[in-house]
GROMACS .gro file of C-alpha atoms in nm:
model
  401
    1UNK     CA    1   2.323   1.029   1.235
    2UNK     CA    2   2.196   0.920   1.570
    3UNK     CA    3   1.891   0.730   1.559
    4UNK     CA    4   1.621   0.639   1.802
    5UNK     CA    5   1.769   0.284   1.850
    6UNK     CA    6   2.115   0.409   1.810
    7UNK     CA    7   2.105   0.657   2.117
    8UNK     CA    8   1.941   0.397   2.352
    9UNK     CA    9   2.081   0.077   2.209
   10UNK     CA   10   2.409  -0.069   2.138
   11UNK     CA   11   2.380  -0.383   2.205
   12UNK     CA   12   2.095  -0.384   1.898
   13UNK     CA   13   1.817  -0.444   2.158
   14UNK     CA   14   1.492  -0.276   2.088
   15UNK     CA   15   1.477  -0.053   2.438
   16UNK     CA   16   1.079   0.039   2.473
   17UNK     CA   17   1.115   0.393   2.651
   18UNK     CA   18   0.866   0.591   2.663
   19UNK     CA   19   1.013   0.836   2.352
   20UNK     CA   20   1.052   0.472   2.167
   21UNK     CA   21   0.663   0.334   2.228
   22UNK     CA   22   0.513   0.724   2.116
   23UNK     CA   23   0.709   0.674   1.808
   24UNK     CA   24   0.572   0.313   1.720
   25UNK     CA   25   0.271   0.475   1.821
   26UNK     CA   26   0.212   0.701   1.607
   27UNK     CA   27   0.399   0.510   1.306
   28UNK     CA   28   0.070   0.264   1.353
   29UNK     CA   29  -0.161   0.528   1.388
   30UNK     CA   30  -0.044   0.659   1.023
   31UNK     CA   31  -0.021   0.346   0.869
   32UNK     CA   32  -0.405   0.312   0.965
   33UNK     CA   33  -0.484   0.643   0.807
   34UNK     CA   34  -0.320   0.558   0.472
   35UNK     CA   35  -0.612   0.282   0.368
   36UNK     CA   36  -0.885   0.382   0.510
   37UNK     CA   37  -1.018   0.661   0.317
   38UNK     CA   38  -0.948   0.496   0.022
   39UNK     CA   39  -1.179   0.198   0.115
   40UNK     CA   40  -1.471   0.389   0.259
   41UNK     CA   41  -1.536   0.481  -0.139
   42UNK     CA   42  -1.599   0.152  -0.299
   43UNK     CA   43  -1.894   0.045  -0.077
   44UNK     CA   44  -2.056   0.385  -0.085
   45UNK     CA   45  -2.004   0.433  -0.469
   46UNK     CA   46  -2.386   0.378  -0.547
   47UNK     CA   47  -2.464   0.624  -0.258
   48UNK     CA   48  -2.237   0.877  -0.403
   49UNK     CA   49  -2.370   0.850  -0.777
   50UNK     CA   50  -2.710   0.880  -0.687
   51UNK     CA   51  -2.659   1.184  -0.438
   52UNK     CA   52  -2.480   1.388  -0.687
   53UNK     CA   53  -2.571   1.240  -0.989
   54UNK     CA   54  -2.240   1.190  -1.190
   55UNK     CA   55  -2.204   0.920  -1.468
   56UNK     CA   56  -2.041   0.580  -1.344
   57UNK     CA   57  -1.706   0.686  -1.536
   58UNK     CA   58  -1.662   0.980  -1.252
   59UNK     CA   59  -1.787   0.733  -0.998
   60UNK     CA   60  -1.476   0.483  -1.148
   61UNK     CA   61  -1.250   0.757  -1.121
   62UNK     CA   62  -1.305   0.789  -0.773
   63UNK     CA   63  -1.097   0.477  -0.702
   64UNK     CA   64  -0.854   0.568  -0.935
   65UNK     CA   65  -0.719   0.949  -0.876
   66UNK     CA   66  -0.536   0.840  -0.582
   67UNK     CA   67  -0.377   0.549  -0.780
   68UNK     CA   68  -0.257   0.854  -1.018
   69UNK     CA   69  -0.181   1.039  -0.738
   70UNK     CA   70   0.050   0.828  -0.601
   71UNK     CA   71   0.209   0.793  -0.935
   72UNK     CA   72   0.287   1.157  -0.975
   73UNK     CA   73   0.392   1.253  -0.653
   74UNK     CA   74   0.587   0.985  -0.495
   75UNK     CA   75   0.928   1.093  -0.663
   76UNK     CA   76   0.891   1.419  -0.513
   77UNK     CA   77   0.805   1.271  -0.159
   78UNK     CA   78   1.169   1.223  -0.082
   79UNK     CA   79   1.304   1.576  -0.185
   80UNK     CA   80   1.027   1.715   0.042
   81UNK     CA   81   1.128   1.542   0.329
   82UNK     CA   82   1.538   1.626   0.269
   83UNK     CA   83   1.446   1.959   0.271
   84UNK     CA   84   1.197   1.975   0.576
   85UNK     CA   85   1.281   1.662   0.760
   86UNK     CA   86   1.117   1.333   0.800
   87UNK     CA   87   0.917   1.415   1.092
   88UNK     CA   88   0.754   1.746   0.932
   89UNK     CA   89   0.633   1.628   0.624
   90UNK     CA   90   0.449   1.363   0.780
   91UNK     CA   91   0.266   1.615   1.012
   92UNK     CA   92   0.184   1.871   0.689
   93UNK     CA   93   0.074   1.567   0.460
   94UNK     CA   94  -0.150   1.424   0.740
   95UNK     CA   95  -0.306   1.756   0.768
   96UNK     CA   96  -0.343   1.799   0.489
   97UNK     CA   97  -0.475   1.435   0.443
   98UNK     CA   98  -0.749   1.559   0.707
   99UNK     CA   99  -0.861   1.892   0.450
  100UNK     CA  100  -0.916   1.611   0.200
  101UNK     CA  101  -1.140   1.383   0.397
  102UNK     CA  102  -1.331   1.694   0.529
  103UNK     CA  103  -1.421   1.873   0.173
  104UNK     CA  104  -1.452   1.570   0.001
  105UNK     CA  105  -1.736   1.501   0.206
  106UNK     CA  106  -1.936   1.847   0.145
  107UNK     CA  107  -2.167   1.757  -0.051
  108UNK     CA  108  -2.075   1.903  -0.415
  109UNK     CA  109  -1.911   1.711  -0.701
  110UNK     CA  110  -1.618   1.983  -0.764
  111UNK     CA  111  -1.496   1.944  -0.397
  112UNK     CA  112  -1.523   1.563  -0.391
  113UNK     CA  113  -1.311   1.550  -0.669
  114UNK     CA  114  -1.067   1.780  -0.538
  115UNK     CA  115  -1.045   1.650  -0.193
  116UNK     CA  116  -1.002   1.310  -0.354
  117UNK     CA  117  -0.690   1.463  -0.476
  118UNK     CA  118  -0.581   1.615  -0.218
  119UNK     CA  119  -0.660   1.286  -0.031
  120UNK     CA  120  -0.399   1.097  -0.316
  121UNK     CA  121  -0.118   1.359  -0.238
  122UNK     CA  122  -0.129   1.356   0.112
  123UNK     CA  123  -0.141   0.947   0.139
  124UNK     CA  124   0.170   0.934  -0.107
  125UNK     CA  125   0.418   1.074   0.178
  126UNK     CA  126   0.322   0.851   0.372
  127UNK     CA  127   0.338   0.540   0.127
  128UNK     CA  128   0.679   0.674   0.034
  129UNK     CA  129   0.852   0.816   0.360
  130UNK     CA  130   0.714   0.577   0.641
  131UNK     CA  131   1.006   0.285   0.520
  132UNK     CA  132   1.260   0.541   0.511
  133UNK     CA  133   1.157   0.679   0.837
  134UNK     CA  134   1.204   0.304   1.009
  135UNK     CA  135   1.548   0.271   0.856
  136UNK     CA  136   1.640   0.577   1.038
  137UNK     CA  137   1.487   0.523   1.329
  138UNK     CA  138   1.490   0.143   1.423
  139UNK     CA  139   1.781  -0.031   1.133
  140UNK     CA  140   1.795  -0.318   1.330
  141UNK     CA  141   1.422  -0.408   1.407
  142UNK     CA  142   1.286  -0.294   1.029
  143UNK     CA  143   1.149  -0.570   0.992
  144UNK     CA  144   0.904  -0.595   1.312
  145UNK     CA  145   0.802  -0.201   1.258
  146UNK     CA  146   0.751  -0.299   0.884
  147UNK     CA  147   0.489  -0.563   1.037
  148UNK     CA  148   0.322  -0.328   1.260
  149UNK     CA  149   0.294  -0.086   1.000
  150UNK     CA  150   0.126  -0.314   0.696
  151UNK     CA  151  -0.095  -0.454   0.993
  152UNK     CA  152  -0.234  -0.130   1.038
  153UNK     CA  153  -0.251  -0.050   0.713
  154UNK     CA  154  -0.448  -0.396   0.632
  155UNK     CA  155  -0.683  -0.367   0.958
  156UNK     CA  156  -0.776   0.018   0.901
  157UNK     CA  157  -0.851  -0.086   0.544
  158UNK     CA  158  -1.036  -0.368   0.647
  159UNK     CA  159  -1.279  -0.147   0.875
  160UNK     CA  160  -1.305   0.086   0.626
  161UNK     CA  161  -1.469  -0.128   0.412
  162UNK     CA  162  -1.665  -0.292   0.655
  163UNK     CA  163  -1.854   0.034   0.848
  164UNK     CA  164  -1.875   0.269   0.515
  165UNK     CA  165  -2.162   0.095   0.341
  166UNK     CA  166  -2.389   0.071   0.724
  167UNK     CA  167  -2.326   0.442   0.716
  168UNK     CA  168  -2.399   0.575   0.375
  169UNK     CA  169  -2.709   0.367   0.408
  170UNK     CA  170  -2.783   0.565   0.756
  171UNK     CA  171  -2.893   0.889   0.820
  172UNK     CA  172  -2.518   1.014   0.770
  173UNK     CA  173  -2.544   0.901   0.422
  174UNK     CA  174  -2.230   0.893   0.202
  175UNK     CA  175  -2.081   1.225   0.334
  176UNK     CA  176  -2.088   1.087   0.659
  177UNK     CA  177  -1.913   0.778   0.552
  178UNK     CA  178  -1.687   0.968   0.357
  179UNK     CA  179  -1.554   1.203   0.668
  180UNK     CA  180  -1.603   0.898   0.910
  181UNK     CA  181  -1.230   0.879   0.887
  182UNK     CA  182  -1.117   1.221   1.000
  183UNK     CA  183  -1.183   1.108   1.329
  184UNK     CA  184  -0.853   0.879   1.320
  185UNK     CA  185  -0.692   1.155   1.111
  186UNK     CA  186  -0.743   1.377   1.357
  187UNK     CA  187  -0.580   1.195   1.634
  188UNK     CA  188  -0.244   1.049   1.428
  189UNK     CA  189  -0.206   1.454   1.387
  190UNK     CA  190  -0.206   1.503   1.794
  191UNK     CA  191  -0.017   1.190   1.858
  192UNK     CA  192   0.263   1.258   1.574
  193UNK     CA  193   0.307   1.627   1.683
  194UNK     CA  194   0.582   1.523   1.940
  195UNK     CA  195   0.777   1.402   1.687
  196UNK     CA  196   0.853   1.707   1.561
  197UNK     CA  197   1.149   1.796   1.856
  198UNK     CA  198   1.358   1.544   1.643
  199UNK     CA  199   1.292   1.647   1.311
  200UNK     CA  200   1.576   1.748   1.137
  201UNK     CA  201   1.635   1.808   0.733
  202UNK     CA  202   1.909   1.617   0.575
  203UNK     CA  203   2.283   1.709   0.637
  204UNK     CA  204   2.477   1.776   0.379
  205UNK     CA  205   2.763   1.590   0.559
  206UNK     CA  206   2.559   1.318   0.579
  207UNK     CA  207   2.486   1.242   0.256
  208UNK     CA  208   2.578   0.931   0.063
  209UNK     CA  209   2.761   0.970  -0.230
  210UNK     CA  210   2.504   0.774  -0.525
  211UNK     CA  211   2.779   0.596  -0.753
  212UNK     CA  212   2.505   0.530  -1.006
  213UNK     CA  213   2.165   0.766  -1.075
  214UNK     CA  214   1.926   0.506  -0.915
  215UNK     CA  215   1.696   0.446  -1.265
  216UNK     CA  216   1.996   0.291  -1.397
  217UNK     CA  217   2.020   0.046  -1.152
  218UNK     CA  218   1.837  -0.309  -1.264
  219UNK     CA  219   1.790  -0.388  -0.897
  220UNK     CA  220   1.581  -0.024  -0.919
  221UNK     CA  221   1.368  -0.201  -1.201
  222UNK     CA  222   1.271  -0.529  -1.039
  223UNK     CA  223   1.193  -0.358  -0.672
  224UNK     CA  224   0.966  -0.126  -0.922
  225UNK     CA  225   0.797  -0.409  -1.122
  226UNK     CA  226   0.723  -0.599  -0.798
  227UNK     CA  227   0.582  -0.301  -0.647
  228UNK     CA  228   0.344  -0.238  -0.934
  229UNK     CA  229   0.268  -0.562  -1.029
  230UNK     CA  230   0.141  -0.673  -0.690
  231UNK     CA  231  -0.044  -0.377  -0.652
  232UNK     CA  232  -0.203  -0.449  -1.036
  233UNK     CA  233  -0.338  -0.780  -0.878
  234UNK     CA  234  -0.466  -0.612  -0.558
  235UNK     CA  235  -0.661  -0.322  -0.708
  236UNK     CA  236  -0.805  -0.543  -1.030
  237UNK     CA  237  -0.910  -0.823  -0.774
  238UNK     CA  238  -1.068  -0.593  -0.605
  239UNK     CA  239  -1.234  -0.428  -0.876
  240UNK     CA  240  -1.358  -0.724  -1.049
  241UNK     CA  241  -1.390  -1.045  -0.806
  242UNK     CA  242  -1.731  -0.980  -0.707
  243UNK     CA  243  -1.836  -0.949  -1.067
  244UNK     CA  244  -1.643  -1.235  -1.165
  245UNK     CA  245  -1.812  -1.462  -0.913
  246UNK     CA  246  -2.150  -1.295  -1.010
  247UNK     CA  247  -2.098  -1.393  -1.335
  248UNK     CA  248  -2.019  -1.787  -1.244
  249UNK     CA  249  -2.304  -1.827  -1.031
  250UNK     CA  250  -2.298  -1.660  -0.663
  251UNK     CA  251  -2.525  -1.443  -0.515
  252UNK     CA  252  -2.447  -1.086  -0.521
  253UNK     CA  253  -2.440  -1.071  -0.134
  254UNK     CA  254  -2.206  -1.388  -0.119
  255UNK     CA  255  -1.985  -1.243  -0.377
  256UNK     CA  256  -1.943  -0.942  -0.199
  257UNK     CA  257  -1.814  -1.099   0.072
  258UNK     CA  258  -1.520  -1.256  -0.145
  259UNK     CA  259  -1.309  -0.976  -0.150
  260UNK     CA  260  -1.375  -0.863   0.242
  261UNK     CA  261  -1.254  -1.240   0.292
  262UNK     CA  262  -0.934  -1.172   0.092
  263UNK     CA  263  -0.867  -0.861   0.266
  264UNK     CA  264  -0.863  -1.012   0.592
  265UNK     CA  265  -0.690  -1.289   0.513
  266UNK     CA  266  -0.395  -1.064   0.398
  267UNK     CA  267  -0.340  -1.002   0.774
  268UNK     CA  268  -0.106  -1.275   0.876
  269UNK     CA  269   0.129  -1.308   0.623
  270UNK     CA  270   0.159  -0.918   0.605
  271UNK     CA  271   0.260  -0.986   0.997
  272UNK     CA  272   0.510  -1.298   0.933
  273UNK     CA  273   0.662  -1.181   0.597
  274UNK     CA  274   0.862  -0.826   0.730
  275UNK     CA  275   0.961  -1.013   1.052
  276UNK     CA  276   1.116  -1.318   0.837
  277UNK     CA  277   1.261  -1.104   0.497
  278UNK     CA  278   1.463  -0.915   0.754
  279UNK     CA  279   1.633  -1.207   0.880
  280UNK     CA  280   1.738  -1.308   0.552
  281UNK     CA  281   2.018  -1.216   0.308
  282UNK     CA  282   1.792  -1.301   0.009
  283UNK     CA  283   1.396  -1.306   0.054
  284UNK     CA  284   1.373  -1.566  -0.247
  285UNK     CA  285   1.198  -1.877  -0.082
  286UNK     CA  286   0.905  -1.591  -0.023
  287UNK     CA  287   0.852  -1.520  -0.309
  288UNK     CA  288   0.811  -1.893  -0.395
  289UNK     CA  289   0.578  -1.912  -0.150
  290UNK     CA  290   0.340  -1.639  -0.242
  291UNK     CA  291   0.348  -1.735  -0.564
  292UNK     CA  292   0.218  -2.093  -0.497
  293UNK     CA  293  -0.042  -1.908  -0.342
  294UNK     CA  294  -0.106  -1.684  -0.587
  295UNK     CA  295  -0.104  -1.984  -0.822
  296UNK     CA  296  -0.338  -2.160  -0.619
  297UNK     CA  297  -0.590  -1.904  -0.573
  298UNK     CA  298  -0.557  -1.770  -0.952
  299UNK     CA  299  -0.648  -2.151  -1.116
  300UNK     CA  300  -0.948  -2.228  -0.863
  301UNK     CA  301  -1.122  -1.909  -1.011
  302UNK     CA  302  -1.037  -1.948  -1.368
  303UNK     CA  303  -1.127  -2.308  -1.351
  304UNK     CA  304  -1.468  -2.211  -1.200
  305UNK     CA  305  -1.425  -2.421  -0.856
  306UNK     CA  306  -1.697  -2.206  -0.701
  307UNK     CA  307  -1.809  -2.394  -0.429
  308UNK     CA  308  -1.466  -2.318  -0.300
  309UNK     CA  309  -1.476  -1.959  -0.320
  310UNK     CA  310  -1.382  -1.904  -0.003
  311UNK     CA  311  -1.031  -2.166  -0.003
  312UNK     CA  312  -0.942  -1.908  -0.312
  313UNK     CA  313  -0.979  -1.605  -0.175
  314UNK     CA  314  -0.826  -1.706   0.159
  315UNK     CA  315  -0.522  -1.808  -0.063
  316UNK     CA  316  -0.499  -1.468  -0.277
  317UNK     CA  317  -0.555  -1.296   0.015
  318UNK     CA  318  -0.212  -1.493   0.170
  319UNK     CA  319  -0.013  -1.393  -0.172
  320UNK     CA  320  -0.125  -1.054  -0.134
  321UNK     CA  321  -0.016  -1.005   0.219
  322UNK     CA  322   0.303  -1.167   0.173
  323UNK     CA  323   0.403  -0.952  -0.161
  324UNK     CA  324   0.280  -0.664  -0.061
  325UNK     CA  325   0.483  -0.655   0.262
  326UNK     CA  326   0.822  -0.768   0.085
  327UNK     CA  327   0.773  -0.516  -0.156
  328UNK     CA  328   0.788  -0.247   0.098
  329UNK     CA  329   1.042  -0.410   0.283
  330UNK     CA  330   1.250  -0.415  -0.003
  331UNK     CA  331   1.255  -0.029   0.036
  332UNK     CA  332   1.508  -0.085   0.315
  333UNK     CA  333   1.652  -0.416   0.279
  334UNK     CA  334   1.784  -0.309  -0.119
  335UNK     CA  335   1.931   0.027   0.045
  336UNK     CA  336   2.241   0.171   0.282
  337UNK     CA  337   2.036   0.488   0.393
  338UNK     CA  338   1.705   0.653   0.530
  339UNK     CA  339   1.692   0.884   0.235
  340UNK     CA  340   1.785   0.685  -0.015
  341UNK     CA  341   1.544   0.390   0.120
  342UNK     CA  342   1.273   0.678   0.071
  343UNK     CA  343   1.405   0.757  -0.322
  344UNK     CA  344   1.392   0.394  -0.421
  345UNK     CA  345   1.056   0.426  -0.265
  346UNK     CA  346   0.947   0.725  -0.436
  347UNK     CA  347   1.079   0.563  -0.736
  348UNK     CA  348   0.949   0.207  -0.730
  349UNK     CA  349   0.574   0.387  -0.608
  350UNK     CA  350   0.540   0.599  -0.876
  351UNK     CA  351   0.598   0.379  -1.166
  352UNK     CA  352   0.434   0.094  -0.976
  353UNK     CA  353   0.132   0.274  -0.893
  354UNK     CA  354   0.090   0.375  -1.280
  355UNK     CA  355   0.074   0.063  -1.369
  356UNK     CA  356  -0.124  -0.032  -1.162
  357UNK     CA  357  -0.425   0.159  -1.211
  358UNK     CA  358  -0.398   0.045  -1.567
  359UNK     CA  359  -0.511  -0.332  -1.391
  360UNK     CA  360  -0.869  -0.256  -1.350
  361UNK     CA  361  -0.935  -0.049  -1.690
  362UNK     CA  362  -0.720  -0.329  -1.922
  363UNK     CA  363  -0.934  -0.654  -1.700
  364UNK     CA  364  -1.278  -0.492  -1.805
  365UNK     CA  365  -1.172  -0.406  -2.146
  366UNK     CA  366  -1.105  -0.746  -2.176
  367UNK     CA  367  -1.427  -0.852  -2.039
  368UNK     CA  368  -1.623  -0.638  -2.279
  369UNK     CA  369  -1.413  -0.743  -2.555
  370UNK     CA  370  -1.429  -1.131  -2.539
  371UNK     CA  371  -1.766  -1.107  -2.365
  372UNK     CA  372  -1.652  -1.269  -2.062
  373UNK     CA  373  -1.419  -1.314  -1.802
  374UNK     CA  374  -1.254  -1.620  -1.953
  375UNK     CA  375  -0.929  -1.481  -2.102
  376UNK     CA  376  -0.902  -1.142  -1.814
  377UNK     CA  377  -0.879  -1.467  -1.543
  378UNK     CA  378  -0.602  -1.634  -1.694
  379UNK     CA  379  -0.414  -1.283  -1.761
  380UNK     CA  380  -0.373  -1.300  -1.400
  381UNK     CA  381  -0.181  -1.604  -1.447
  382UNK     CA  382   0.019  -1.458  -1.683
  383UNK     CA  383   0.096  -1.144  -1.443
  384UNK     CA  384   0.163  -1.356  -1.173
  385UNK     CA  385   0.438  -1.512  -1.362
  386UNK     CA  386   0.598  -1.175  -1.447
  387UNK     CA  387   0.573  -1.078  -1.106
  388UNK     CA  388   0.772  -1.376  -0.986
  389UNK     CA  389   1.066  -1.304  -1.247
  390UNK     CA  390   1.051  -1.002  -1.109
  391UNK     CA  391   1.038  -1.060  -0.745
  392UNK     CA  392   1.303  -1.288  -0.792
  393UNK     CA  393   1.535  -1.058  -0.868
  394UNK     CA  394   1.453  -0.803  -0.647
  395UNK     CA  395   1.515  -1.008  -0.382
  396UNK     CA  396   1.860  -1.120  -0.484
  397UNK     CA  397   2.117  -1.031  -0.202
  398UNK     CA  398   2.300  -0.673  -0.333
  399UNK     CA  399   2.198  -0.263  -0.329
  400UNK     CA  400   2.069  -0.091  -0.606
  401UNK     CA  401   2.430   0.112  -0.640
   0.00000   0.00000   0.00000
């Protein structure tokens, strides 16, 4: 299989030819697509509600189809792309990423549902296939694409955020913050559509022989528990952190800002981590370090350190960065292959994606049930924990078959 890298560069040198920098390219402009729609909602949920008129449950589920979304369909991600090649099924699930944005923003309740759907599906390719795509195309610089990539992924987010709550309080309203992001969509489909002169399905002669079905491998397990517990402390975080610090004495305005400060501060370490795990045979002392962090950040909110806020957030924000990025490079750095980087992908999303979108419900059930957020903060403790057991051996030094 002659990659990218391969063709241009023995010596293991990343050679930036022109073929080379459209890839990268258009690997970052998809990696900014995958976030952004999904953060546009949040800030324009009240906008939404009060257009259409839907109870807040709908509203809730807003956030959470995609979450489901990615649960279901990132096993079948992988089979997709071995039958139509890497390269294809990124073009058809960005466009159809771009019918999602466009009729969830028409204006009715039945198609903003359903393009909120379709929206879920088409961002689960590209959760699933983009680390198995980097394998292929750059196995001896996975770790620098891996940074671009979660960059992009954290920035676009970030913006998203930001501009969608100026806009659905414009004259654009919420349907125009909604389809702000087809724009981007739009061009990752033009950019990505050279691409396609080197897509190629599997061959057969190619394939690796899998000594072991890959759900009975315990390295399969712990890459799928990291996954989905780091994303369980992402999404409930940023479900619940502005009510949390609403409820211990900060102004709804300043507590608003907590998350946008954790999201930002995800930035560097989402940089640092992919560059440094793929230099090492076992990514252990980072996942020491993110959990100090998470640590950190974790106690100053349960103990109610308020006036440091900010010193917490900027420290979950770290953890987040750093496990979030070592989850996906562990994707390629727990695998021998493209494809089968992309099925422990599938895998690892789809069970790690269901649980977490059971974070946010099981957090406010708590809260209603003890009447406070007093036991629901030190869960997250208690997750973070699990998530280092896990982690740990995840990162251990060996394949998962």
């Amino acid at each position: 299989m002659v990659t990218h890298e391969q063709s241009t560069s023995p010596s293991k040198k990343l050679s930036w030819t022109g073929t080379t920098l459209l890839l990268v390219i258009g690997i970052i402009f998809i990696a900014s697509t995958l976030r952004m729609p999904l953060t546009a909602v949040g800030p324009s949920i009240s906008f939404i509600r009060e257009g259409l008129g839907i109870s807040n449950v709908l509203a809730g589920l807003l956030t959470t189809i995609p979450l489901l979304a990615f649960a279901v369909v990132s096993p079948f991600a992988p089979i997709v792309a071995r039958k139509f090649g890497l390269e294809l099924t990124l073009l058809l699930s960005t466009i159809l990423l771009a019918l999602g944005i466009v009729l969830r923003s028409l204006g009715t309740t039945e198609l903003l549902v359903f393009g909120t759907i379709l929206i879920g599906v088409a961002i689960s390719f590209g959760n699933v296939l983009i680390p198995g795509l980097l394998k292929l195309k750059f196995p001896y610089h996975v770790g620098l694409l891996m940074a671009c990539f979660t960059m992009s992924m954290n920035l676009s987010a970030g913006v998203g955020a930001g501009i969608s709550y100026p806009v659905a309080n414009s004259s654009l309203g919420w349907q125009g913050a909604l389809a702000l992001s087809i724009v981007l969509v739009v061009i990752t489909i033009l950019i990505w559509i050279p691409q396609l002169k080197f897509n190629k399905p599997e061959p057969t002669v190619a394939t690796t022989k899998v000594r072991i079905p890959l759900w009975k491998s315990p390295v399969t397990w712990a890459v799928t528990g990291a996954m989905g517990l780091q994303s369980l402390l992402f999404y409930t975080t940023a479900a619940w952190i502005p009510e949390i610090y609403i409820a211990q004495g900060l102004p709804a305005d300043r507590a608003g800002w907590m998350f946008s400060t954790m999201q930002l501060s995800q930035i560097p370490m989402a940089i640092l981590t992919p560059i440094i795990a793929g230099k090492m045979k076992s990514q252990r002392p980072l996942v020491f370090v993110f959990t100090a962090f998470y640590l950190i950040g974790f106690i100053g909110l349960v103990m109610e350190w308020t006036s440091l806020a900010v010193l917490w957030m900027v420290f979950l924000g770290m953890a987040g960065g750093a496990s979030f990025a070592l989850a996906m490079m562990l994707f390629t750095l727990r695998t021998r292959t493209a494809y089968e980087a992309a099925d422990l992908s599938g895998f690892a999303q789809s069970g790690g994606y269901l649980l977490a979108a059971s974070g946010p419900i099981l957090f406010g059930y708590l809260h209603d049930l003890f009447g406070g957020w007093d036991i629901a903060g030190w869960l997250f403790i208690v997750v973070v924990l699990v998530l280092f057991a896990s982690a740990m051996r995840a990162s251990k030094n060996e394949y998962v078959n």
